[in-house]
Amino acid sequence: MLKGTKKVLIDIFQILYKIIYGFARWVLAFVIVIICAQVFCRNVLRTNIRWNQEVAQLLTIWIAFFGIAIGAEKGLHIVVEVFYDRFPKPLQKAVAKVNQMIVLLVGGFFTVYGIRMVVSTMDSRLPVTKWPSSLMYIMIPVSGLLMIYFEVLDLMGLKKYKKTEPEAEKEEVKEP
């Protein structure tokens, strides 16, 4: 039964990671299109897209928090490797566990306070688009939950089974 549970957790991870990674890529592309369209409209058409700054800001916030979750999963957060590499192996393992606990705490903080921010801004609206202001903050608890999930998988020793590289990077280039 434990093997089945681990497989399910890893399969869920694979699906979640593909969704997050793909969504972040599309959102980034959309932000670039919005900004380019605004520059074109301002400089060529001498007009303005009223909603562009608000939507670009919202999507940039979303990308940032997805990036935080992806960075935590890949272990890309701030680490001073110069010192870490000089530690004895047992101390490196202890520091790694402390690091995992810190990531879990940050994920918990994002989740709890992110939910509070979302709830407290539900009744207000963004000025131009009139969308709920909570959309600005919704990715904070989502990012926190993802960080917690990814770290729990690592604590369970399932990191070696995860595949986080995009398909395009996995394919090897064959020379003719």
PDB file of C-alpha atoms in Angstrom:
ATOM      1  CA  MET A   1       0.000   0.000   0.000  1.00  0.00           C
ATOM      2  CA  LEU A   2       2.848   2.421   0.786  1.00  0.00           C
ATOM      3  CA  LYS A   3       4.282   1.984  -2.706  1.00  0.00           C
ATOM      4  CA  GLY A   4       0.880   2.814  -4.203  1.00  0.00           C
ATOM      5  CA  THR A   5       0.590   5.954  -2.051  1.00  0.00           C
ATOM      6  CA  LYS A   6       4.061   7.094  -3.086  1.00  0.00           C
ATOM      7  CA  LYS A   7       3.208   6.537  -6.744  1.00  0.00           C
ATOM      8  CA  VAL A   8       0.015   8.552  -6.396  1.00  0.00           C
ATOM      9  CA  LEU A   9       1.912  11.395  -4.664  1.00  0.00           C
ATOM     10  CA  ILE A  10       4.558  11.418  -7.382  1.00  0.00           C
ATOM     11  CA  ASP A  11       1.927  11.303 -10.139  1.00  0.00           C
ATOM     12  CA  ILE A  12       0.089  14.232  -8.508  1.00  0.00           C
ATOM     13  CA  PHE A  13       3.396  16.077  -8.308  1.00  0.00           C
ATOM     14  CA  GLN A  14       4.109  15.479 -11.999  1.00  0.00           C
ATOM     15  CA  ILE A  15       0.686  16.798 -13.004  1.00  0.00           C
ATOM     16  CA  LEU A  16       0.856  19.807 -10.669  1.00  0.00           C
ATOM     17  CA  TYR A  17       4.346  20.698 -11.789  1.00  0.00           C
ATOM     18  CA  LYS A  18       3.441  20.537 -15.482  1.00  0.00           C
ATOM     19  CA  ILE A  19       0.404  22.739 -14.854  1.00  0.00           C
ATOM     20  CA  ILE A  20       2.381  25.288 -12.829  1.00  0.00           C
ATOM     21  CA  TYR A  21       5.302  25.386 -15.220  1.00  0.00           C
ATOM     22  CA  GLY A  22       3.084  25.601 -18.295  1.00  0.00           C
ATOM     23  CA  PHE A  23       0.817  28.217 -16.750  1.00  0.00           C
ATOM     24  CA  ALA A  24       3.782  30.373 -15.718  1.00  0.00           C
ATOM     25  CA  ARG A  25       5.191  30.212 -19.245  1.00  0.00           C
ATOM     26  CA  TRP A  26       1.868  31.233 -20.818  1.00  0.00           C
ATOM     27  CA  VAL A  27       1.334  34.022 -18.313  1.00  0.00           C
ATOM     28  CA  LEU A  28       4.821  35.380 -19.004  1.00  0.00           C
ATOM     29  CA  ALA A  29       4.131  35.305 -22.743  1.00  0.00           C
ATOM     30  CA  PHE A  30       0.826  37.116 -22.191  1.00  0.00           C
ATOM     31  CA  VAL A  31       2.534  39.803 -20.066  1.00  0.00           C
ATOM     32  CA  ILE A  32       5.061  40.366 -22.849  1.00  0.00           C
ATOM     33  CA  VAL A  33       2.253  40.663 -25.431  1.00  0.00           C
ATOM     34  CA  ILE A  34       0.337  43.119 -23.228  1.00  0.00           C
ATOM     35  CA  ILE A  35       3.374  45.325 -22.698  1.00  0.00           C
ATOM     36  CA  CYS A  36       4.381  45.225 -26.369  1.00  0.00           C
ATOM     37  CA  ALA A  37       0.817  46.098 -27.383  1.00  0.00           C
ATOM     38  CA  GLN A  38       0.847  49.042 -24.983  1.00  0.00           C
ATOM     39  CA  VAL A  39       4.152  50.325 -26.370  1.00  0.00           C
ATOM     40  CA  PHE A  40       2.824  49.966 -29.932  1.00  0.00           C
ATOM     41  CA  CYS A  41      -0.434  51.733 -29.094  1.00  0.00           C
ATOM     42  CA  ARG A  42       1.294  54.559 -27.254  1.00  0.00           C
ATOM     43  CA  ASN A  43       4.056  55.197 -29.784  1.00  0.00           C
ATOM     44  CA  VAL A  44       2.366  54.365 -33.089  1.00  0.00           C
ATOM     45  CA  LEU A  45      -1.369  54.797 -32.580  1.00  0.00           C
ATOM     46  CA  ARG A  46      -1.028  57.594 -29.985  1.00  0.00           C
ATOM     47  CA  THR A  47      -3.585  55.955 -27.741  1.00  0.00           C
ATOM     48  CA  ASN A  48      -3.512  54.000 -24.515  1.00  0.00           C
ATOM     49  CA  ILE A  49      -4.730  50.590 -23.337  1.00  0.00           C
ATOM     50  CA  ARG A  50      -6.318  51.466 -20.016  1.00  0.00           C
ATOM     51  CA  TRP A  51      -6.212  48.026 -18.422  1.00  0.00           C
ATOM     52  CA  ASN A  52      -2.711  46.963 -19.485  1.00  0.00           C
ATOM     53  CA  GLN A  53      -0.782  48.070 -16.404  1.00  0.00           C
ATOM     54  CA  GLU A  54      -3.248  46.535 -13.963  1.00  0.00           C
ATOM     55  CA  VAL A  55      -3.411  43.192 -15.777  1.00  0.00           C
ATOM     56  CA  ALA A  56       0.360  43.057 -16.367  1.00  0.00           C
ATOM     57  CA  GLN A  57       0.960  43.771 -12.668  1.00  0.00           C
ATOM     58  CA  LEU A  58      -1.510  41.075 -11.596  1.00  0.00           C
ATOM     59  CA  LEU A  59       0.053  38.476 -13.882  1.00  0.00           C
ATOM     60  CA  THR A  60       3.592  39.443 -12.848  1.00  0.00           C
ATOM     61  CA  ILE A  61       2.635  38.867  -9.221  1.00  0.00           C
ATOM     62  CA  TRP A  62       1.265  35.462 -10.177  1.00  0.00           C
ATOM     63  CA  ILE A  63       4.485  34.566 -12.016  1.00  0.00           C
ATOM     64  CA  ALA A  64       6.569  35.688  -9.048  1.00  0.00           C
ATOM     65  CA  PHE A  65       4.744  33.439  -6.594  1.00  0.00           C
ATOM     66  CA  PHE A  66       4.753  30.476  -8.965  1.00  0.00           C
ATOM     67  CA  GLY A  67       8.480  31.125  -9.348  1.00  0.00           C
ATOM     68  CA  ILE A  68       8.895  31.014  -5.586  1.00  0.00           C
ATOM     69  CA  ALA A  69       7.180  27.601  -5.438  1.00  0.00           C
ATOM     70  CA  ILE A  70       9.211  26.244  -8.361  1.00  0.00           C
ATOM     71  CA  GLY A  71      12.404  27.656  -6.845  1.00  0.00           C
ATOM     72  CA  ALA A  72      11.660  26.023  -3.501  1.00  0.00           C
ATOM     73  CA  GLU A  73      11.017  22.695  -5.237  1.00  0.00           C
ATOM     74  CA  LYS A  74      14.301  22.898  -7.115  1.00  0.00           C
ATOM     75  CA  GLY A  75      16.231  24.153  -4.070  1.00  0.00           C
ATOM     76  CA  LEU A  76      17.103  27.453  -5.735  1.00  0.00           C
ATOM     77  CA  HIS A  77      16.517  29.644  -2.688  1.00  0.00           C
ATOM     78  CA  ILE A  78      19.391  31.530  -1.087  1.00  0.00           C
ATOM     79  CA  VAL A  79      22.161  29.244   0.112  1.00  0.00           C
ATOM     80  CA  VAL A  80      25.737  30.142   0.943  1.00  0.00           C
ATOM     81  CA  GLU A  81      27.412  27.152  -0.671  1.00  0.00           C
ATOM     82  CA  VAL A  82      30.946  28.336   0.066  1.00  0.00           C
ATOM     83  CA  PHE A  83      30.428  27.526   3.724  1.00  0.00           C
ATOM     84  CA  TYR A  84      28.021  24.643   3.257  1.00  0.00           C
ATOM     85  CA  ASP A  85      30.482  22.703   1.095  1.00  0.00           C
ATOM     86  CA  ARG A  86      33.126  22.967   3.822  1.00  0.00           C
ATOM     87  CA  PHE A  87      30.896  21.490   6.515  1.00  0.00           C
ATOM     88  CA  PRO A  88      31.332  17.830   7.443  1.00  0.00           C
ATOM     89  CA  LYS A  89      28.715  15.538   5.839  1.00  0.00           C
ATOM     90  CA  PRO A  90      26.671  15.029   9.046  1.00  0.00           C
ATOM     91  CA  LEU A  91      26.433  18.794   9.530  1.00  0.00           C
ATOM     92  CA  GLN A  92      25.449  19.248   5.863  1.00  0.00           C
ATOM     93  CA  LYS A  93      22.573  16.791   6.382  1.00  0.00           C
ATOM     94  CA  ALA A  94      21.459  18.657   9.529  1.00  0.00           C
ATOM     95  CA  VAL A  95      21.599  22.020   7.754  1.00  0.00           C
ATOM     96  CA  ALA A  96      19.613  20.547   4.842  1.00  0.00           C
ATOM     97  CA  LYS A  97      16.890  19.382   7.272  1.00  0.00           C
ATOM     98  CA  VAL A  98      16.793  22.805   8.942  1.00  0.00           C
ATOM     99  CA  ASN A  99      16.540  24.341   5.481  1.00  0.00           C
ATOM    100  CA  GLN A 100      13.590  22.074   4.653  1.00  0.00           C
ATOM    101  CA  MET A 101      11.880  23.095   7.895  1.00  0.00           C
ATOM    102  CA  ILE A 102      12.389  26.781   7.038  1.00  0.00           C
ATOM    103  CA  VAL A 103      10.842  26.233   3.596  1.00  0.00           C
ATOM    104  CA  LEU A 104       7.887  24.481   5.269  1.00  0.00           C
ATOM    105  CA  LEU A 105       7.480  27.400   7.686  1.00  0.00           C
ATOM    106  CA  VAL A 106       7.606  29.947   4.854  1.00  0.00           C
ATOM    107  CA  GLY A 107       5.051  27.859   2.943  1.00  0.00           C
ATOM    108  CA  GLY A 108       2.837  27.804   6.028  1.00  0.00           C
ATOM    109  CA  PHE A 109       3.240  31.558   6.469  1.00  0.00           C
ATOM    110  CA  PHE A 110       2.330  32.162   2.815  1.00  0.00           C
ATOM    111  CA  THR A 111      -0.696  29.900   3.149  1.00  0.00           C
ATOM    112  CA  VAL A 112      -2.114  31.344   6.393  1.00  0.00           C
ATOM    113  CA  TYR A 113      -1.459  35.020   5.763  1.00  0.00           C
ATOM    114  CA  GLY A 114      -2.184  34.717   2.051  1.00  0.00           C
ATOM    115  CA  ILE A 115      -5.646  33.356   2.830  1.00  0.00           C
ATOM    116  CA  ARG A 116      -6.170  36.243   5.252  1.00  0.00           C
ATOM    117  CA  MET A 117      -5.187  38.739   2.558  1.00  0.00           C
ATOM    118  CA  VAL A 118      -7.484  37.111   0.009  1.00  0.00           C
ATOM    119  CA  VAL A 119     -10.432  37.125   2.424  1.00  0.00           C
ATOM    120  CA  SER A 120      -9.811  40.719   3.525  1.00  0.00           C
ATOM    121  CA  THR A 121      -9.726  42.006  -0.081  1.00  0.00           C
ATOM    122  CA  MET A 122     -12.701  40.089  -1.466  1.00  0.00           C
ATOM    123  CA  ASP A 123     -15.052  43.050  -1.232  1.00  0.00           C
ATOM    124  CA  SER A 124     -12.767  45.579  -2.923  1.00  0.00           C
ATOM    125  CA  ARG A 125     -12.249  45.971  -6.657  1.00  0.00           C
ATOM    126  CA  LEU A 126      -9.290  46.832  -8.842  1.00  0.00           C
ATOM    127  CA  PRO A 127      -9.747  50.383 -10.152  1.00  0.00           C
ATOM    128  CA  VAL A 128      -9.628  49.853 -13.927  1.00  0.00           C
ATOM    129  CA  THR A 129     -10.763  46.285 -14.611  1.00  0.00           C
ATOM    130  CA  LYS A 130     -13.155  46.157 -11.644  1.00  0.00           C
ATOM    131  CA  TRP A 131     -11.957  42.616 -10.902  1.00  0.00           C
ATOM    132  CA  PRO A 132     -11.874  41.531  -7.244  1.00  0.00           C
ATOM    133  CA  SER A 133      -8.713  42.789  -5.512  1.00  0.00           C
ATOM    134  CA  SER A 134      -8.301  39.319  -4.035  1.00  0.00           C
ATOM    135  CA  LEU A 135      -7.005  38.187  -7.449  1.00  0.00           C
ATOM    136  CA  MET A 136      -3.795  40.096  -6.652  1.00  0.00           C
ATOM    137  CA  TYR A 137      -3.218  37.920  -3.597  1.00  0.00           C
ATOM    138  CA  ILE A 138      -4.664  34.527  -4.549  1.00  0.00           C
ATOM    139  CA  MET A 139      -1.296  33.150  -5.641  1.00  0.00           C
ATOM    140  CA  ILE A 140       0.261  33.695  -2.196  1.00  0.00           C
ATOM    141  CA  PRO A 141      -1.626  30.847  -0.470  1.00  0.00           C
ATOM    142  CA  VAL A 142      -1.437  28.734  -3.645  1.00  0.00           C
ATOM    143  CA  SER A 143       2.331  29.160  -3.651  1.00  0.00           C
ATOM    144  CA  GLY A 144       2.491  28.337   0.060  1.00  0.00           C
ATOM    145  CA  LEU A 145       0.510  25.128  -0.377  1.00  0.00           C
ATOM    146  CA  LEU A 146       2.718  24.099  -3.302  1.00  0.00           C
ATOM    147  CA  MET A 147       5.868  24.776  -1.270  1.00  0.00           C
ATOM    148  CA  ILE A 148       4.536  22.641   1.580  1.00  0.00           C
ATOM    149  CA  TYR A 149       3.549  19.830  -0.781  1.00  0.00           C
ATOM    150  CA  PHE A 150       6.920  19.833  -2.540  1.00  0.00           C
ATOM    151  CA  GLU A 151       8.843  19.829   0.758  1.00  0.00           C
ATOM    152  CA  VAL A 152       6.716  17.032   2.209  1.00  0.00           C
ATOM    153  CA  LEU A 153       7.559  14.935  -0.849  1.00  0.00           C
ATOM    154  CA  ASP A 154      11.243  15.702  -0.265  1.00  0.00           C
ATOM    155  CA  LEU A 155      10.982  14.815   3.428  1.00  0.00           C
ATOM    156  CA  MET A 156       9.396  11.501   2.428  1.00  0.00           C
ATOM    157  CA  GLY A 157      12.435  10.802   0.242  1.00  0.00           C
ATOM    158  CA  LEU A 158      10.496  10.964  -3.024  1.00  0.00           C
ATOM    159  CA  LYS A 159      12.633  13.654  -4.656  1.00  0.00           C
ATOM    160  CA  LYS A 160      14.678  11.105  -6.583  1.00  0.00           C
ATOM    161  CA  TYR A 161      11.532   9.919  -8.397  1.00  0.00           C
ATOM    162  CA  LYS A 162      10.318  13.359  -9.445  1.00  0.00           C
ATOM    163  CA  LYS A 163      10.833  14.593 -12.990  1.00  0.00           C
ATOM    164  CA  THR A 164      10.816  18.383 -13.187  1.00  0.00           C
ATOM    165  CA  GLU A 165      12.598  19.081 -16.443  1.00  0.00           C
ATOM    166  CA  PRO A 166      10.428  20.248 -19.330  1.00  0.00           C
ATOM    167  CA  GLU A 167      10.079  17.760 -22.175  1.00  0.00           C
ATOM    168  CA  ALA A 168      12.014  19.976 -24.587  1.00  0.00           C
ATOM    169  CA  GLU A 169      15.060  19.953 -22.324  1.00  0.00           C
ATOM    170  CA  LYS A 170      14.959  16.177 -21.860  1.00  0.00           C
ATOM    171  CA  GLU A 171      15.262  15.396 -25.538  1.00  0.00           C
ATOM    172  CA  GLU A 172      18.818  14.979 -26.641  1.00  0.00           C
ATOM    173  CA  VAL A 173      19.943  16.649 -29.820  1.00  0.00           C
ATOM    174  CA  LYS A 174      21.132  14.011 -32.258  1.00  0.00           C
ATOM    175  CA  GLU A 175      23.774  14.984 -34.726  1.00  0.00           C
ATOM    176  CA  PRO A 176      23.223  13.863 -38.350  1.00  0.00           C
TER     177      PRO A 176
END
